[in-house]
Amino acid sequence: GVTASLALLEAALDAGADAVIVHHGFFWKGEDARVIGPKQRRLKLLLANDINLFAYHLPLDAHADIGNNAQLGKRLGLVAEARFGEQELGWLGRASAEFRTVGDLASGIERNLGRAPLLIGDAQQAINHVAWCTGAAQGAFDSAIAAGADVYLSGEISEQTVHLAREDRKSTRLNSS
């Protein structure tokens, strides 16, 4: 699984698993490390049922062939031309002929991934360059803009990213009256 959530651990128990392998374990950077509440319930379920937990926080977004970004690009027909951001985890490529507008890309995402994306901005905006980074990549939004992206796909979005997406424009309209 991706995260050692209670739902995943309960499914592992129901399946009779001896071990669970995840990308995200129990302890997150900056989070309270005490084993209380949900963390305690998860750990209790594992210990009471003798299930092992293996958590490997590998850079799943980075691998050029099998990484999450590579696979997302393949599913959407995007070909990376450049990398950007911290550890060059973000990918940038030209939009395919199928995706001439942000709305076209949103429809393609829904068709290929089976769920509608949250779209911030103008669906009619023309796009030339698409930037993407799976996972918690809202922090790379500024880097995507600097790399020349017209649209940015991320696995997460934060409140400040919503405002940046709404406010960053290639041209600024000034009212002279």
C-alpha positions as MATLAB code, in Angstrom:
seq = 'GVTASLALLEAALDAGADAVIVHHGFFWKGEDARVIGPKQRRLKLLLANDINLFAYHLPLDAHADIGNNAQLGKRLGLVAEARFGEQELGWLGRASAEFRTVGDLASGIERNLGRAPLLIGDAQQAINHVAWCTGAAQGAFDSAIAAGADVYLSGEISEQTVHLAREDRKSTRLNSS';
ca = [
       0.000    0.000    0.000;
       0.920    3.649   -0.093;
       0.146    4.548    3.525;
      -0.154    2.376    6.654;
      -3.722    3.541    7.216;
      -6.173    1.680    9.424;
      -8.208    0.704    6.345;
      -5.158   -0.895    4.697;
      -4.154   -2.705    7.874;
      -7.687   -4.024    8.379;
      -7.722   -5.260    4.757;
      -4.378   -6.992    5.370;
      -5.809   -8.648    8.469;
      -8.912   -9.776    6.548;
      -6.637  -11.214    3.828;
      -4.583  -13.148    6.403;
      -1.386  -11.219    5.654;
       1.752  -11.757    7.693;
       3.274   -8.471    6.540;
       2.380   -5.148    4.969;
       4.771   -3.128    2.798;
       4.074    0.604    2.476;
       5.616    3.824    1.219;
       4.377    5.876    4.207;
       4.618    4.352    7.656;
       3.454    5.733   10.997;
       5.800    8.642   11.597;
       5.711   11.828    9.513;
       8.190   14.689    9.567;
       7.092   17.344   12.040;
       4.269   15.196   13.438;
       3.747   14.368   17.117;
       5.667   11.091   17.603;
       3.581    9.903   20.567;
       1.773    6.620   19.956;
      -1.773    7.766   20.775;
      -5.116    7.963   18.966;
      -5.165    6.623   15.390;
      -1.453    5.740   15.475;
      -2.040    3.670   18.609;
      -5.028    1.855   17.029;
      -2.957    0.979   13.952;
      -0.024   -0.285   15.987;
      -2.325   -2.240   18.324;
      -3.940   -3.990   15.324;
      -0.523   -5.030   13.980;
       0.812   -6.245   17.322;
      -2.361   -8.080   18.354;
      -2.400   -9.969   15.045;
       1.350  -10.553   14.654;
       1.527   -8.599   11.369;
       4.857   -7.059   10.339;
       5.045   -3.574    8.849;
       7.770   -2.583    6.388;
       7.858    1.103    5.427;
      10.267    2.301    2.745;
      10.002    5.976    1.881;
      11.778    5.717   -1.456;
      11.628    8.507   -4.063;
       8.831    6.839   -6.029;
       8.336    9.940   -8.162;
      11.867   10.076   -9.546;
      12.590    6.855  -11.455;
      12.714    7.559  -15.196;
      10.925    4.358  -16.256;
       8.866    2.916  -13.421;
       8.433    5.950  -11.149;
       5.061    7.533  -10.461;
       5.798   10.538  -12.697;
       6.890    8.305  -15.578;
       3.767    6.185  -15.229;
       1.454    9.211  -14.999;
       3.101   10.666  -18.108;
       2.564    7.394  -19.995;
      -1.100    7.154  -18.928;
      -1.721   10.715  -20.119;
       0.472   10.566  -23.222;
       2.890   13.194  -21.876;
       6.592   13.035  -22.712;
       8.993   14.736  -20.312;
      11.512   17.140  -21.840;
      12.952   18.503  -18.601;
      13.001   18.048  -14.841;
      12.618   20.727  -12.158;
      12.353   21.327   -8.425;
      13.991   19.751   -5.430;
      15.912   16.632   -6.443;
      14.459   17.242   -9.935;
      11.318   15.336   -8.950;
       9.054   17.476  -11.157;
       8.656   16.709  -14.855;
       7.904   19.146  -17.686;
       6.803   18.311  -21.211;
       4.889   19.643  -24.201;
       1.163   19.125  -24.197;
       0.001   16.591  -26.762;
      -2.345   17.643  -29.576;
      -5.152   16.029  -27.562;
      -4.663   18.541  -24.743;
      -4.957   22.006  -26.260;
      -6.677   23.528  -23.208;
      -6.674   22.992  -19.474;
     -10.203   21.593  -19.814;
      -9.032   19.062  -22.401;
      -6.317   17.931  -20.005;
      -8.796   17.685  -17.108;
     -11.077   15.512  -19.285;
      -8.108   13.334  -20.256;
      -7.150   12.897  -16.608;
     -10.696   11.874  -15.705;
     -10.863    9.435  -18.637;
      -7.447    7.878  -17.961;
      -7.425    7.859  -14.161;
     -11.112    7.328  -13.463;
     -11.603   10.447  -11.359;
     -12.077   14.139  -12.019;
      -9.202   16.407  -10.972;
      -9.707   19.560   -8.931;
      -9.258   22.290  -11.525;
      -8.140   25.722  -10.340;
      -8.214   28.303  -13.111;
      -9.679   28.744  -16.569;
     -10.633   25.514  -18.364;
     -10.369   27.370  -21.702;
      -6.749   28.452  -21.151;
      -4.503   27.198  -23.932;
      -1.564   25.076  -22.840;
       1.799   24.364  -24.397;
       3.746   22.954  -21.451;
       2.475   20.610  -18.755;
       4.369   20.111  -15.504;
       3.601   17.243  -13.160;
       4.819   15.764   -9.931;
       2.923   13.054   -8.101;
       2.502   12.937   -4.356;
       2.787   15.893   -1.995;
       4.259   18.192   -4.594;
       2.396   21.438   -4.067;
       5.681   22.872   -2.753;
       7.141   22.572   -6.272;
       4.500   24.846   -7.800;
       6.823   27.883   -7.955;
       9.484   25.730   -9.623;
       6.944   24.496  -12.188;
       6.042   28.083  -13.048;
       9.720   29.022  -13.330;
      10.294   25.999  -15.604;
       7.683   27.341  -18.043;
       4.578   25.325  -17.150;
       1.174   26.517  -18.304;
      -0.520   23.935  -16.101;
       0.702   21.908  -13.129;
      -0.541   18.493  -11.974;
       0.122   17.484   -8.384;
      -1.026   14.741   -6.066;
      -1.851   17.263   -3.340;
      -2.858   20.870   -3.027;
      -2.578   23.267   -0.120;
      -4.520   26.446    0.555;
      -1.658   28.745   -0.437;
      -1.215   26.806   -3.695;
      -4.834   27.511   -4.644;
      -4.188   31.256   -4.401;
      -0.907   31.037   -6.300;
      -2.660   29.119   -9.082;
      -5.396   31.745   -9.288;
      -3.064   34.724   -9.116;
      -0.080   33.745  -11.261;
      -0.679   34.792  -14.830;
       1.711   35.249  -17.705;
       0.167   38.684  -18.253;
      -1.277   41.085  -15.744;
      -4.332   43.183  -16.481;
      -4.123   46.719  -15.108;
      -7.076   49.024  -14.622;
      -6.080   52.567  -15.610;
      -9.287   54.293  -14.557;
];
